[in-house]
CSV table of C-alpha atoms (C1' of nucleotides) in Angstrom, one decimal:
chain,number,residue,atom,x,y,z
A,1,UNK,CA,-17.9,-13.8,82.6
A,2,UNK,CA,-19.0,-13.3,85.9
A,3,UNK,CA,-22.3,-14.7,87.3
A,4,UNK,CA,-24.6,-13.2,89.9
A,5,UNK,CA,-25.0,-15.9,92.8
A,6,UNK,CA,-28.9,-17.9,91.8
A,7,UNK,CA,-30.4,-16.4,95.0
A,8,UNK,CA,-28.8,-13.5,96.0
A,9,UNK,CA,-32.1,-11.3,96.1
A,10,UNK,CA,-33.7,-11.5,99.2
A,11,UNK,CA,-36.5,-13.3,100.4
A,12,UNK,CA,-35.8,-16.5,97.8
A,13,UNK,CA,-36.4,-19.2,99.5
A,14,UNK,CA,-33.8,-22.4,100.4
A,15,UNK,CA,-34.1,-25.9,101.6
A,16,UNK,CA,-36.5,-28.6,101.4
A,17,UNK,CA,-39.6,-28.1,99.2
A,18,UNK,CA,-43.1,-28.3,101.1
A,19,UNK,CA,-46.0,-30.2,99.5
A,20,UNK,CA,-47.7,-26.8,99.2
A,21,UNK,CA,-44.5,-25.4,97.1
A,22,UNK,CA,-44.8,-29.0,94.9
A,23,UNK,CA,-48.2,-28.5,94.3
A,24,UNK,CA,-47.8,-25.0,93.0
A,25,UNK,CA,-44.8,-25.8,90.9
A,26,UNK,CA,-46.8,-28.9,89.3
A,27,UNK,CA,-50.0,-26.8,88.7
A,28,UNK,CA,-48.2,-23.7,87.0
A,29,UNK,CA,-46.0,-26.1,84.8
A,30,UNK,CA,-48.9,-28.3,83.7
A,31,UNK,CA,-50.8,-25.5,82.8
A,32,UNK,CA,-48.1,-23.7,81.0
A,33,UNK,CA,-45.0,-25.6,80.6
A,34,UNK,CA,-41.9,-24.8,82.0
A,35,UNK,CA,-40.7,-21.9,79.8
A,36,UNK,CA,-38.2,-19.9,81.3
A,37,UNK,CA,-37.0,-21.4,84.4
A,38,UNK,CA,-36.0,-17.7,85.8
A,39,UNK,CA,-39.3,-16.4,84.9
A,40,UNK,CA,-41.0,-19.2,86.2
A,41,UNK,CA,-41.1,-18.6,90.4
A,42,UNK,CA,-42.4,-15.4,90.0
A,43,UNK,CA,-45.2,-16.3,87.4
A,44,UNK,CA,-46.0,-19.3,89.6
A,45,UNK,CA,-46.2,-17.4,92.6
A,46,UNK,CA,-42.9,-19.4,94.0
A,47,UNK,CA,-40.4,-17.4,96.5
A,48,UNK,CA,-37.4,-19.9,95.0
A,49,UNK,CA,-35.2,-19.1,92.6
A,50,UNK,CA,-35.5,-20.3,89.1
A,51,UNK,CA,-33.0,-23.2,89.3
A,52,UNK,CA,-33.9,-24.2,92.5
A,53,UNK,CA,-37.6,-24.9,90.5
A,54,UNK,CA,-36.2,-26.6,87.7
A,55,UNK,CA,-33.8,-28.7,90.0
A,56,UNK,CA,-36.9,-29.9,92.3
A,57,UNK,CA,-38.8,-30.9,88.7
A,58,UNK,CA,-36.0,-32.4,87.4
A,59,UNK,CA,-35.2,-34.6,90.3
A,60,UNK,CA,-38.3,-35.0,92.0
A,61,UNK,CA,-42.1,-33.6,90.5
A,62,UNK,CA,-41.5,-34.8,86.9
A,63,UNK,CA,-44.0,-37.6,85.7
A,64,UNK,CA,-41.3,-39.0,84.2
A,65,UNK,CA,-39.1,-40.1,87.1
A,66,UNK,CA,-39.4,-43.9,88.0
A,67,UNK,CA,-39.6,-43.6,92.0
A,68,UNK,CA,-38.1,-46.2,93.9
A,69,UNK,CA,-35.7,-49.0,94.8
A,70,UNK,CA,-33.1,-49.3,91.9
A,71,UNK,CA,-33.1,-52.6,90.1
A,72,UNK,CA,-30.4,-55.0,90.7
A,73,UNK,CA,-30.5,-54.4,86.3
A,74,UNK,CA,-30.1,-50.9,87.0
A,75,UNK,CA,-27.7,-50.8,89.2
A,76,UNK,CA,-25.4,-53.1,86.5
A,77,UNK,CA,-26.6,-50.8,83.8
A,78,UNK,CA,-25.4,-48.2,86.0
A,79,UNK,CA,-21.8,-50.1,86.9
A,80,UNK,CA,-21.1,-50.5,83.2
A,81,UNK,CA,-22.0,-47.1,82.3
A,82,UNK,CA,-19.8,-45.4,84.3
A,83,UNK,CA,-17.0,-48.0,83.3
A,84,UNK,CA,-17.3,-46.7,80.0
A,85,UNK,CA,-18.5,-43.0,80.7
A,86,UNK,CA,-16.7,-41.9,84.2
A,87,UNK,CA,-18.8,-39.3,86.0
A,88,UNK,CA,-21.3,-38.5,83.2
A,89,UNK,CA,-24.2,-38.7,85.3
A,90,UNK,CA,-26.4,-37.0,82.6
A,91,UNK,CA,-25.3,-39.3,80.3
A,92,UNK,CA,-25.4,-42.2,82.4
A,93,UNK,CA,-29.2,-41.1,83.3
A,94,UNK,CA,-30.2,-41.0,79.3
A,95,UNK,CA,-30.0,-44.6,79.2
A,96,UNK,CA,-31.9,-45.4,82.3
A,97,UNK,CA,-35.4,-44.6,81.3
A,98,UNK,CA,-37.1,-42.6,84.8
A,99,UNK,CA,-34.0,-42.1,86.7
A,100,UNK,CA,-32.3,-38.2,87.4
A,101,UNK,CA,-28.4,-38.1,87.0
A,102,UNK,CA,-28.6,-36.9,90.8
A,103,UNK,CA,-30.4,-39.9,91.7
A,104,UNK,CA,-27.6,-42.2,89.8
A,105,UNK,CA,-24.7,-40.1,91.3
A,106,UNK,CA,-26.3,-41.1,94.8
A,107,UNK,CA,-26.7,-44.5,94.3
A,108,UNK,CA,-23.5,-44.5,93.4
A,109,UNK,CA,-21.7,-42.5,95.6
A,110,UNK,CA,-23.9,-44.4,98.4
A,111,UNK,CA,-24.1,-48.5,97.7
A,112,UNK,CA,-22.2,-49.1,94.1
A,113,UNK,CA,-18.8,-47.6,94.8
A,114,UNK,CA,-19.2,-50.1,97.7
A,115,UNK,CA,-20.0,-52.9,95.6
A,116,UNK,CA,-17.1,-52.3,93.3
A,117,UNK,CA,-14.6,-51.9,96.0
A,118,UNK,CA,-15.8,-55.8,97.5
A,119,UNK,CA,-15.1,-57.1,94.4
A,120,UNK,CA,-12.2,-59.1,93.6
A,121,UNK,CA,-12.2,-59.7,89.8
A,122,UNK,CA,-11.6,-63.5,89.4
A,123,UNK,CA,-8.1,-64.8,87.9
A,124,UNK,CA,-9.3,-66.3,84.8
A,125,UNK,CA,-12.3,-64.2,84.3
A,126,UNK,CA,-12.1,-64.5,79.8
A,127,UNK,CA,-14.6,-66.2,78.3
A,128,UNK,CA,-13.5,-66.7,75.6
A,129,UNK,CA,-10.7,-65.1,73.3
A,130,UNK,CA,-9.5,-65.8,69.7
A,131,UNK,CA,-6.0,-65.4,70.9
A,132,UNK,CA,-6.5,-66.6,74.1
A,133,UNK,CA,-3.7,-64.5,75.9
A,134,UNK,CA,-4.8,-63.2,79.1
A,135,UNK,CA,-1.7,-60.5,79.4
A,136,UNK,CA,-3.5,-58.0,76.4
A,137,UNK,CA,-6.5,-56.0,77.2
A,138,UNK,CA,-7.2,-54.9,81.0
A,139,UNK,CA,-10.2,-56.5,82.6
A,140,UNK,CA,-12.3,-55.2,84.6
A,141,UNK,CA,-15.9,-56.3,85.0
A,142,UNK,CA,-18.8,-57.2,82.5
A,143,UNK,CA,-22.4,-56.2,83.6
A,144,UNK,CA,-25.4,-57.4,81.6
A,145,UNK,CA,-27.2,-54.4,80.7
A,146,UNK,CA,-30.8,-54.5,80.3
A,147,UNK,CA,-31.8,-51.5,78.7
A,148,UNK,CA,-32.2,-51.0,75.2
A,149,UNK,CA,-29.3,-48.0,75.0
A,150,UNK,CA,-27.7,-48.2,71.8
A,151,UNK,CA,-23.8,-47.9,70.8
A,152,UNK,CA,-23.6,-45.3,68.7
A,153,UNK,CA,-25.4,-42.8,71.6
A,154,UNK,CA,-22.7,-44.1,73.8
A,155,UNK,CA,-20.2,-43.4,71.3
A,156,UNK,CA,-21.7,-40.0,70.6
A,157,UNK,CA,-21.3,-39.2,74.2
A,158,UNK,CA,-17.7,-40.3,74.8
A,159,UNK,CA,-17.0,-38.1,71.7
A,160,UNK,CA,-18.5,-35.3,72.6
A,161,UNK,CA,-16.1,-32.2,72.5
A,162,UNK,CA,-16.1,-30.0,75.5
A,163,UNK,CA,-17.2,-31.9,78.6
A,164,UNK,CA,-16.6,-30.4,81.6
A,165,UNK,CA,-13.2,-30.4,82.6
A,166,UNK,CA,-14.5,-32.0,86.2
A,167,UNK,CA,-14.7,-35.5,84.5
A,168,UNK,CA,-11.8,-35.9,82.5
A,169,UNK,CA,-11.8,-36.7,78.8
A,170,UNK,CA,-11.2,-40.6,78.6
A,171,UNK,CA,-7.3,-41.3,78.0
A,172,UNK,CA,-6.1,-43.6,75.5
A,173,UNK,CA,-5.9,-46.6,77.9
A,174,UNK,CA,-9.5,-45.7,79.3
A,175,UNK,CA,-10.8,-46.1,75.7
A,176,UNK,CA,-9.4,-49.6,75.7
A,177,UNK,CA,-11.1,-50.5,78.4
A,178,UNK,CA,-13.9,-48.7,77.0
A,179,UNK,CA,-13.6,-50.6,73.7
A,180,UNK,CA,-12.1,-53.6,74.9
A,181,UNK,CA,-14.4,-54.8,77.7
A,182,UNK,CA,-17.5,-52.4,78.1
A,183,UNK,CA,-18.5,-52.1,74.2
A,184,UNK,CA,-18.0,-55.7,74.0
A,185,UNK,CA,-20.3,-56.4,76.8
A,186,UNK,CA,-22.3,-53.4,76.1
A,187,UNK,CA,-23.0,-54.7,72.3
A,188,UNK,CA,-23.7,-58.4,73.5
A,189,UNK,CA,-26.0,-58.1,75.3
A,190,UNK,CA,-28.3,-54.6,74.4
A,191,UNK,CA,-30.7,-56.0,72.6
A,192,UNK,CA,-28.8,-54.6,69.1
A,193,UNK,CA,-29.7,-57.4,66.9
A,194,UNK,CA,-28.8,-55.8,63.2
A,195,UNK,CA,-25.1,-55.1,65.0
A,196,UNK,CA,-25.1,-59.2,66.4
A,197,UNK,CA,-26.1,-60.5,63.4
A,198,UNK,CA,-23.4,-58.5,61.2
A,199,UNK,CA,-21.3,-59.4,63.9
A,200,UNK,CA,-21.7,-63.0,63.3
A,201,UNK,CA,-21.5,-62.9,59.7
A,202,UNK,CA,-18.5,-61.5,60.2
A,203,UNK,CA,-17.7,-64.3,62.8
A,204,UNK,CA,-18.0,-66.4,59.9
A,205,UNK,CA,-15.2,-65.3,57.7
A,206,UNK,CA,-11.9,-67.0,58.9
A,207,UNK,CA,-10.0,-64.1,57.6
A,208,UNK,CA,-11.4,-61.1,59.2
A,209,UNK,CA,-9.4,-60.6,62.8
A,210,UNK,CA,-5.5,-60.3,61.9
A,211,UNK,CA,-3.1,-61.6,63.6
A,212,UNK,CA,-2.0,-59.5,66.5
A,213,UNK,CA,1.4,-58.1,66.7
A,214,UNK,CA,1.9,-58.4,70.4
A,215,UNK,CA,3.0,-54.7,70.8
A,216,UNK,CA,-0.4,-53.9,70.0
A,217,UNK,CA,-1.7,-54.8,73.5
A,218,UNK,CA,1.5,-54.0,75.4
A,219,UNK,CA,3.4,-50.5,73.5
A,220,UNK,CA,0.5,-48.8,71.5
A,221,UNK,CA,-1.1,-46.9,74.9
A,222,UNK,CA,1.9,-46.2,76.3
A,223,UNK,CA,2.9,-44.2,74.4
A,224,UNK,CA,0.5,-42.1,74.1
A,225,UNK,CA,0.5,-39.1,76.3
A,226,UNK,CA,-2.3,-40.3,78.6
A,227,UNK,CA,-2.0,-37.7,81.0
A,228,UNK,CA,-3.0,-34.8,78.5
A,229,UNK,CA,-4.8,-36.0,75.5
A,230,UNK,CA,-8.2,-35.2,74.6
A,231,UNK,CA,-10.3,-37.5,73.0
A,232,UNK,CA,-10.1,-35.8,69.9
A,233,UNK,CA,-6.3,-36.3,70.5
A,234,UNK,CA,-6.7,-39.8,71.7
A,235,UNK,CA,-9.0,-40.8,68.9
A,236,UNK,CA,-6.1,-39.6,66.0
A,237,UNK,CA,-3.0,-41.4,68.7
A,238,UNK,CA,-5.3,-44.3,68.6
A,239,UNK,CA,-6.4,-44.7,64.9
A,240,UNK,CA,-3.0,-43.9,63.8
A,241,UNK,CA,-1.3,-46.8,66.3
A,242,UNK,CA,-3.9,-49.4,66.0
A,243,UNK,CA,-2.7,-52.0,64.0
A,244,UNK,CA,-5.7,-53.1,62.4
A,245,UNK,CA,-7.2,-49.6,61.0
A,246,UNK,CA,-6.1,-51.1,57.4
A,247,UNK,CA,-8.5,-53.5,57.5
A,248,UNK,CA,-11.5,-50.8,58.4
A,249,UNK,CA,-12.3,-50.2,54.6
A,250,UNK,CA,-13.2,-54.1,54.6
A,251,UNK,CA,-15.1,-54.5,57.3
A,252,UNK,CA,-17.4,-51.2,55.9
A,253,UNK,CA,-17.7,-53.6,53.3
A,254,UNK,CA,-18.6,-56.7,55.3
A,255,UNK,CA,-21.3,-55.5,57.3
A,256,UNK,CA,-22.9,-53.1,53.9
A,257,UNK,CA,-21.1,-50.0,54.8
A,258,UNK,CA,-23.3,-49.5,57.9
A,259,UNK,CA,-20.2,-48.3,59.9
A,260,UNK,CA,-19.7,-45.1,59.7
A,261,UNK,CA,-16.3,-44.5,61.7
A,262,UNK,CA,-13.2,-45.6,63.3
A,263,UNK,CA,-15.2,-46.0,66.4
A,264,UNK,CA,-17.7,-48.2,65.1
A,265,UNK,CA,-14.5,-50.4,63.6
A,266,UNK,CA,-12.5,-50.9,66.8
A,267,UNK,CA,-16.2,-51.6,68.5
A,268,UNK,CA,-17.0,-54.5,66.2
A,269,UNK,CA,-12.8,-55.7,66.1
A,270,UNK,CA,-12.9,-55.8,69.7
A,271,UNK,CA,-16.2,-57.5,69.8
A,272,UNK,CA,-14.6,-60.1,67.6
A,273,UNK,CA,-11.3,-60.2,69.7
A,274,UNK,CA,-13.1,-61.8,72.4
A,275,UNK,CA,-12.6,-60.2,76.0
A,276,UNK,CA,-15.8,-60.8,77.7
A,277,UNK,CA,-16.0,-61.1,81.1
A,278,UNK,CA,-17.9,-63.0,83.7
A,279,UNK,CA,-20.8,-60.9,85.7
A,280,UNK,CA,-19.3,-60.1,89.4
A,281,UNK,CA,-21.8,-60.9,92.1
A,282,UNK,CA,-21.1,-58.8,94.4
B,1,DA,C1',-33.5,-44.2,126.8
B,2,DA,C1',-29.9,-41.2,125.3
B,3,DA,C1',-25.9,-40.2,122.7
B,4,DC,C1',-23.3,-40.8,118.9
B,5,DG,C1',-21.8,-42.1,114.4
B,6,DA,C1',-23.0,-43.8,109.8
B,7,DT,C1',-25.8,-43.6,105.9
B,8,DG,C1',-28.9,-41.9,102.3
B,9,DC,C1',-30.8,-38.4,99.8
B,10,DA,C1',-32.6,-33.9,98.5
B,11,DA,C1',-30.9,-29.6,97.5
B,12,DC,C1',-27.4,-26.2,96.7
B,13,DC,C1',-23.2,-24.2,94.6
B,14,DG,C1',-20.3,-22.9,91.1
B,15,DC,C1',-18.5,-23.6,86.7
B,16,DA,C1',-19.0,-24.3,81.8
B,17,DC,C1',-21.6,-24.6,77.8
B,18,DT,C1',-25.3,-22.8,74.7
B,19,DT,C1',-28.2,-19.5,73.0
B,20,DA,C1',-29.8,-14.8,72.2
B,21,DT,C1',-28.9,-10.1,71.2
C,1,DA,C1',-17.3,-10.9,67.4
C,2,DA,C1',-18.5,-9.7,71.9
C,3,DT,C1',-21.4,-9.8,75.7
C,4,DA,C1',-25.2,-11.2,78.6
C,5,DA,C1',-28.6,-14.4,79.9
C,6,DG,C1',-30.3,-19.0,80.4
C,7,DT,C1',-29.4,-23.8,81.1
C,8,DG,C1',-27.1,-28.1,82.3
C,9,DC,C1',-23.9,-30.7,84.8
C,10,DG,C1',-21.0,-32.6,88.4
C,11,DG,C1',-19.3,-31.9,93.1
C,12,DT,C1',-20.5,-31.0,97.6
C,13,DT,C1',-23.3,-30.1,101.6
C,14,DG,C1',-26.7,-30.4,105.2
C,15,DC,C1',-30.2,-32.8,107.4
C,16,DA,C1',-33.2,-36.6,108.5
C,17,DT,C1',-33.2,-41.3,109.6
C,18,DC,C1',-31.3,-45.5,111.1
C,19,DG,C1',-28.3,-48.5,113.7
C,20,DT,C1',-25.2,-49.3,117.4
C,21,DT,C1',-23.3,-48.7,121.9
DNA sequence: AAACGATGCAACCGCACTTAT
DNA sequence: AATAAGTGCGGTTGCATCGTT
């Protein structure tokens, strides 16, 4: 289908907003709500296009945005997000209460990528690990988030069908990172008590984490077809190649049948397999 | 003080998805 | 089911500001 250009009609205006233009915009959507962005310039009395409006609330005029310096928290929550969602911004954004996804993507783009490219991850950088073999999962970095984000949003998002094809769907060995390092971290430390405490009953039972088969950490990706699967595709590769998926009806059972998927079984397995990292300073 | 480059950020562009008809 | 319109998202651009020479 092909699109007319946003502004194509003459006499739409471009460029920065004035304080004139931001009150207008603010007055009219107060008083009525946004409605339909398109309709919206010319029943505000606005010479900008539609989008142009909604971008400038969005971004800027909304009472919702947090102004300001990011938080040295934020700007973890915002390393560890993107670990485990790539260039999501949107998504990225949902869990940082007051902050756009263009706001994030500049941060980024402007002192984090910075950050991340000073850091050396340290040598021996596992806390701990109930096998305690530091050639298995990848690491990468563990951030402390802050914000009260939940797991299964996260997982909803990394699921989700149909992203744009401009940030790719996470390959197999992205979701072990994902899985291995960020979930881990992300669980630990987001404030999810119910998911800590079922995670330490399960602690508890001697019997619960297999034993590995050390293929597991070094053939099972592999062999997947990284450079084309989905994550639909990666999710069946993954489930059908990871070696504990037998034990998934158990630990339903375990934790009251409060997991609901696959996702939420490799989540708490790799919890329970250890692989937290220390915090980088960067 | 002027010139220049680097940086940060607001805004735009174009594509893809969703919804309405 | 097909098409059109509306919306959301990520990448990119352009400009103002800051720092350095």
């Amino acid at each position: 289908m092909v699109r007319a250009p946003c502004c194509e009609k003459m006499g739409l205006k471009k460029g920065p907003w004035t304080p004139e233009e931001d009150q207008i915009l603010i007055s009219y959507i107060q008083s009525n709500g946004h409605g339909n962005w398109r309709a919206l310039p010319k029943l505000a009395g606005l010479l900008r296009c539609g989008k142009s409006c909604r971008l400038r609330w969005a971004n800027y005029l909304s009472p919702d945005i947090k102004r300001g310096n990011f938080t040295r928290e934020e700007e973890d929550s915002i390393i560890q997000l993107h670990e485990m969602l790539g260039n999501r911004w949107s998504a990225i954004a949902a869990r940082l209460p007051g902050r756009t996804d263009n706001e994030i993507k500049n941060v980024w783009h402007t002192h984090l990528k910075k950050r991340l490219k000073n850091y050396q991850p340290p040598q021996n950088s596992k806390r701990h690990s109930k096998n305690n073999n530091d050639s298995k999962a990848p690491s990468t970095s563990q951030i402390t988030l802050k914000n009260s984000h939940n797991f299964s949003n996260i997982q909803e998002d990394i699921n989700r069908p149909g992203s744009s094809p401009n940030s790719p769907q996470l390959s197999s060995s992205e979701m072990s990172t994902v899985t291995a390092d960020s979930m881990a971290a992300t669980a630990m430390t987001n404030g999810d008590q119910t998911m800590v405490k079922q995670l330490d009953e399960m602690d508890s039972s001697e019997n619960f984490i297999p034993e590995i088969d050390e293929s597991f950490w070094t053939d099972d990706l592999s062999t997947a077809d990284n450079s084309s699967l989905d994550m639909a595709g990666a999710h069946e590769e993954l489930q059908f190649q990871f070696p504990f998926h037998a034990m998934k009806q158990e630990s339903m059972e375990m934790v009251g049948g409060k997991l609901e998927d696959d996702m939420d079984f490799w989540y708490n397995v790799f919890i329970k397999s250890g692989d937290l990292l220390e915090l980088p300073e960067f």
